[in-house]
């Protein structure tokens, strides 16, 4: 059983034992609670691993609400089982996974036992990707929109690059305004310098788009052909994921530039 790690006065996580190419060290299941409160909010229960869920329950105590950042399996597989264990309602932007409540809406304020959480729609990685901001301390739970290490995949066709770039720009505005001081990602370590990381993400996407344009201009016609030219510095085990991102980039370029 993995021990819970306390990051702030309101945020603790339990790392799921599902490491991999896409999940890094594993999925971070976040447990949020206002200091002195009795009820907690659990974000992204993660895989259906009984040992992981028991560790989450041990740290969470009484669970008033379960949230999820997006529909991907490594974040939502345990939802049904976790609801059985806690009886707590589940909410997210995707109605398919929401239990006994309305889907989340952008800008909504959730309050559970004194804990204030702002819902921030951040589509791009998936159409339902959502971030959660702890109002009292400026922590942003980013799901897979921003990872603690490396960059995220825009998994075409559910992932769309245009909205993703808009979501990154919105997060940057929140950082600039002093509303986000740290990022608590769905995978990887906590980010204490969010401005540098968001700028890196934006610069990286701009650089990749230039590389994709150059590959298309030199004769590449498919996402695979682009990957073979642009991602030569990336381990081939990641080319499948890269191909999904390139497909999203090609769609973006086609829509924006008519190529």
Coordinates of C-alpha atoms in Angstrom, one line a residue:
X1 CA 0.0 0.0 0.0
X2 CA 1.4 3.4 -1.0
X3 CA 1.7 6.1 1.6
X4 CA -0.1 9.4 1.1
X5 CA 2.1 12.4 0.4
X6 CA 1.0 15.7 1.8
X7 CA 1.9 18.7 -0.5
X8 CA -0.1 21.6 1.0
X9 CA -2.4 22.2 3.9
X10 CA -5.3 21.2 1.6
X11 CA -3.8 18.7 -0.8
X12 CA -2.4 15.2 -0.4
X13 CA -1.9 12.5 -3.0
X14 CA -1.6 8.7 -3.3
X15 CA 0.4 7.4 -6.2
X16 CA -1.2 4.5 -8.0
X17 CA 0.9 1.5 -9.0
X18 CA 0.4 1.9 -12.7
X19 CA 3.6 3.4 -14.1
X20 CA 4.1 3.4 -17.8
X21 CA 5.0 5.4 -20.9
X22 CA 1.8 7.5 -20.7
X23 CA 1.4 7.5 -16.9
X24 CA 5.0 8.3 -15.9
X25 CA 5.4 7.2 -12.2
X26 CA 1.6 6.4 -12.1
X27 CA -1.6 8.2 -11.6
X28 CA -1.7 10.8 -8.8
X29 CA -5.0 10.5 -6.9
X30 CA -5.6 13.8 -5.1
X31 CA -7.3 14.1 -1.7
X32 CA -8.4 17.6 -0.9
X33 CA -9.7 18.8 2.5
X34 CA -10.1 22.2 4.2
X35 CA -7.9 22.3 7.3
X36 CA -10.0 21.2 10.3
X37 CA -12.8 19.8 8.1
X38 CA -14.2 16.3 8.4
X39 CA -15.1 15.7 4.7
X40 CA -12.7 15.4 1.8
X41 CA -12.9 15.6 -2.0
X42 CA -11.1 12.9 -4.0
X43 CA -9.9 13.7 -7.6
X44 CA -9.1 10.9 -10.1
X45 CA -9.5 7.6 -8.1
X46 CA -7.3 6.0 -10.8
X47 CA -7.0 2.3 -11.7
X48 CA -9.2 -0.4 -10.2
X49 CA -6.5 -1.5 -7.8
X50 CA -8.0 -2.4 -4.4
X51 CA -4.8 -1.7 -2.6
X52 CA -4.6 1.8 -4.1
X53 CA -8.2 2.5 -3.2
X54 CA -7.7 1.4 0.4
X55 CA -4.7 3.7 0.7
X56 CA -6.8 6.6 -0.7
X57 CA -9.6 5.8 1.7
X58 CA -7.2 5.7 4.6
X59 CA -6.0 9.2 3.8
X60 CA -9.4 10.6 2.7
X61 CA -11.6 9.5 5.6
X62 CA -15.2 10.7 4.9
X63 CA -15.5 11.5 1.2
X64 CA -18.1 14.1 0.3
X65 CA -17.4 14.2 -3.4
X66 CA -15.4 12.5 -6.1
X67 CA -14.2 14.5 -9.1
X68 CA -12.3 13.5 -12.2
X69 CA -10.2 15.6 -14.6
X70 CA -11.0 13.7 -17.8
X71 CA -12.4 10.4 -19.0
X72 CA -9.2 8.4 -19.6
X73 CA -9.0 4.9 -18.1
X74 CA -6.0 5.6 -15.9
X75 CA -8.0 8.3 -14.1
X76 CA -11.6 6.8 -14.1
X77 CA -11.4 3.0 -14.0
X78 CA -12.0 2.9 -10.3
X79 CA -14.9 5.3 -10.2
X80 CA -17.7 2.7 -9.8
X81 CA -15.8 0.8 -7.1
X82 CA -14.9 3.9 -5.3
X83 CA -18.5 5.0 -5.2
X84 CA -19.4 1.6 -3.8
X85 CA -16.8 2.1 -1.0
X86 CA -17.7 5.7 -0.2
X87 CA -21.3 6.3 -1.3
X88 CA -20.1 9.7 -2.5
X89 CA -21.5 11.4 -5.7
X90 CA -19.1 11.7 -8.7
X91 CA -18.9 14.7 -11.0
X92 CA -17.0 15.5 -14.1
X93 CA -17.5 17.2 -17.4
X94 CA -18.4 13.9 -19.2
X95 CA -21.9 12.9 -18.3
X96 CA -21.1 9.2 -18.9
X97 CA -19.0 9.1 -15.7
X98 CA -21.0 11.5 -13.6
X99 CA -23.0 9.9 -10.7
X100 CA -26.1 11.4 -9.1
X101 CA -25.2 15.0 -10.1
X102 CA -25.1 17.4 -13.0
X103 CA -21.9 17.6 -15.2
X104 CA -19.4 20.2 -14.2
X105 CA -19.6 23.7 -15.9
X106 CA -16.8 26.1 -16.5
X107 CA -16.4 28.7 -13.7
X108 CA -18.6 26.7 -11.3
X109 CA -17.6 27.0 -7.6
X110 CA -17.8 23.8 -5.6
X111 CA -17.8 24.0 -1.8
X112 CA -17.4 20.9 0.3
X113 CA -17.1 21.3 4.1
X114 CA -15.5 24.7 3.6
X115 CA -13.2 23.8 0.8
X116 CA -13.7 26.0 -2.3
X117 CA -12.8 24.5 -5.7
X118 CA -13.2 26.5 -8.9
X119 CA -13.9 24.4 -12.0
X120 CA -11.9 25.5 -15.1
X121 CA -12.7 23.9 -18.4
X122 CA -9.4 23.1 -20.2
X123 CA -10.3 21.0 -23.3
X124 CA -7.6 19.8 -25.6
X125 CA -5.9 16.7 -24.2
X126 CA -9.5 15.4 -24.3
X127 CA -12.7 17.3 -25.0
X128 CA -13.8 16.9 -21.4
X129 CA -10.5 17.9 -19.7
X130 CA -11.0 20.0 -16.6
X131 CA -8.7 21.6 -14.1
X132 CA -9.6 22.4 -10.5
X133 CA -8.3 25.4 -8.6
X134 CA -8.1 25.5 -4.8
X135 CA -9.2 29.0 -4.3
X136 CA -7.6 29.5 -0.9
X137 CA -4.1 28.6 -1.9
X138 CA -3.8 28.9 -5.7
X139 CA -3.1 25.2 -6.4
X140 CA -4.3 24.0 -9.8
X141 CA -5.1 20.3 -10.3
X142 CA -4.2 19.9 -14.0
X143 CA -5.0 16.3 -14.7
X144 CA -3.1 15.5 -18.0
X145 CA -3.4 19.1 -19.4
X146 CA 0.0 19.7 -17.8
X147 CA 2.2 16.9 -16.6
X148 CA 4.8 17.1 -13.8
X149 CA 7.4 15.9 -16.3
X150 CA 7.6 16.0 -20.1
X151 CA 4.6 17.1 -22.3
X152 CA 1.2 15.7 -22.7
X153 CA -0.3 13.9 -25.8
X154 CA -3.1 15.5 -27.7
X155 CA -4.8 12.2 -28.5
X156 CA -6.6 12.8 -31.8
X157 CA -9.5 12.7 -32.6
X158 CA -10.8 13.3 -29.0
X159 CA -7.8 15.6 -28.4
X160 CA -7.8 18.8 -30.4
X161 CA -4.9 21.2 -30.6
X162 CA -6.6 24.6 -31.0
X163 CA -8.6 24.3 -27.8
X164 CA -5.5 22.9 -26.0
X165 CA -3.5 26.0 -26.9
X166 CA -6.4 28.2 -25.7
X167 CA -6.4 26.2 -22.4
X168 CA -2.7 26.7 -21.9
X169 CA -3.1 30.4 -22.6
X170 CA -5.9 30.6 -20.0
X171 CA -3.8 28.8 -17.4
X172 CA -1.0 31.2 -18.1
X173 CA -3.4 34.1 -17.5
X174 CA -4.3 32.6 -14.1
X175 CA -0.6 32.4 -13.2
X176 CA 0.0 36.0 -14.3
X177 CA -2.9 37.1 -12.2
X178 CA -1.5 35.4 -9.1
X179 CA -4.4 32.9 -9.0
X180 CA -2.2 29.9 -9.6
X181 CA 0.9 29.5 -7.6
X182 CA 1.6 25.7 -8.2
X183 CA 0.3 22.9 -10.3
X184 CA -0.7 19.5 -9.0
X185 CA -0.6 17.2 -12.0
X186 CA -2.3 13.9 -12.7
X187 CA 1.1 12.3 -13.3
X188 CA 4.6 13.3 -12.2
X189 CA 5.9 15.7 -9.5
X190 CA 4.3 18.9 -8.3
X191 CA 5.2 22.0 -10.3
X192 CA 6.3 25.0 -8.1
X193 CA 7.2 27.2 -11.1
X194 CA 4.1 27.1 -13.2
X195 CA 4.9 30.1 -15.4
X196 CA 8.1 28.5 -16.7
X197 CA 6.4 25.2 -17.3
X198 CA 3.4 26.7 -19.1
X199 CA 5.7 28.9 -21.3
X200 CA 7.7 25.7 -22.1
X201 CA 4.5 23.9 -23.1
X202 CA 3.5 26.8 -25.4
X203 CA 7.0 27.1 -26.9
X204 CA 7.2 23.4 -27.4
X205 CA 3.9 23.3 -29.3
X206 CA 4.9 26.2 -31.5
X207 CA 8.2 24.5 -32.3
X208 CA 6.5 21.2 -33.1
X209 CA 4.0 23.0 -35.4
X210 CA 6.9 24.5 -37.3
X211 CA 8.5 21.1 -37.6
X212 CA 5.3 19.6 -38.9
X213 CA 4.8 22.3 -41.4
X214 CA 8.3 21.8 -42.7
X215 CA 7.7 18.0 -42.9
X216 CA 4.6 18.6 -44.9
X217 CA 6.4 21.1 -47.2
X218 CA 9.1 18.5 -47.8
X219 CA 6.5 15.9 -48.9
X220 CA 5.1 14.1 -45.8
X221 CA 1.5 13.3 -46.4
X222 CA 0.5 11.2 -43.3
X223 CA 0.9 11.5 -39.6
X224 CA 3.3 8.5 -39.6
X225 CA 5.5 10.1 -42.2
X226 CA 5.6 13.3 -40.2
X227 CA 6.6 11.4 -37.0
X228 CA 9.4 9.6 -38.9
X229 CA 10.9 12.9 -39.9
X230 CA 10.1 15.1 -36.8
X231 CA 10.4 12.6 -33.9
X232 CA 13.7 11.0 -34.7
X233 CA 15.1 12.1 -31.4
X234 CA 12.2 10.4 -29.5
X235 CA 12.2 6.7 -28.5
X236 CA 10.2 4.7 -31.0
X237 CA 8.1 3.3 -28.2
X238 CA 6.5 6.7 -28.1
X239 CA 5.9 7.1 -31.8
X240 CA 2.3 5.7 -31.5
X241 CA 1.4 8.5 -29.1
X242 CA 3.3 11.0 -31.2
X243 CA 1.3 10.0 -34.2
X244 CA -1.9 10.9 -32.4
X245 CA -0.5 14.3 -31.5
X246 CA 0.7 14.8 -35.1
X247 CA -2.8 14.0 -36.4
X248 CA -4.1 16.7 -34.2
X249 CA -1.4 19.1 -35.4
X250 CA -2.2 18.3 -39.0
X251 CA -5.9 19.0 -38.4
X252 CA -5.0 22.3 -36.7
X253 CA -2.7 23.4 -39.6
X254 CA -5.4 22.4 -42.2
X255 CA -8.0 24.4 -40.4
X256 CA -5.8 27.4 -39.8
X257 CA -3.8 27.6 -43.0
X258 CA -5.7 25.4 -45.5
X259 CA -2.7 23.1 -46.1

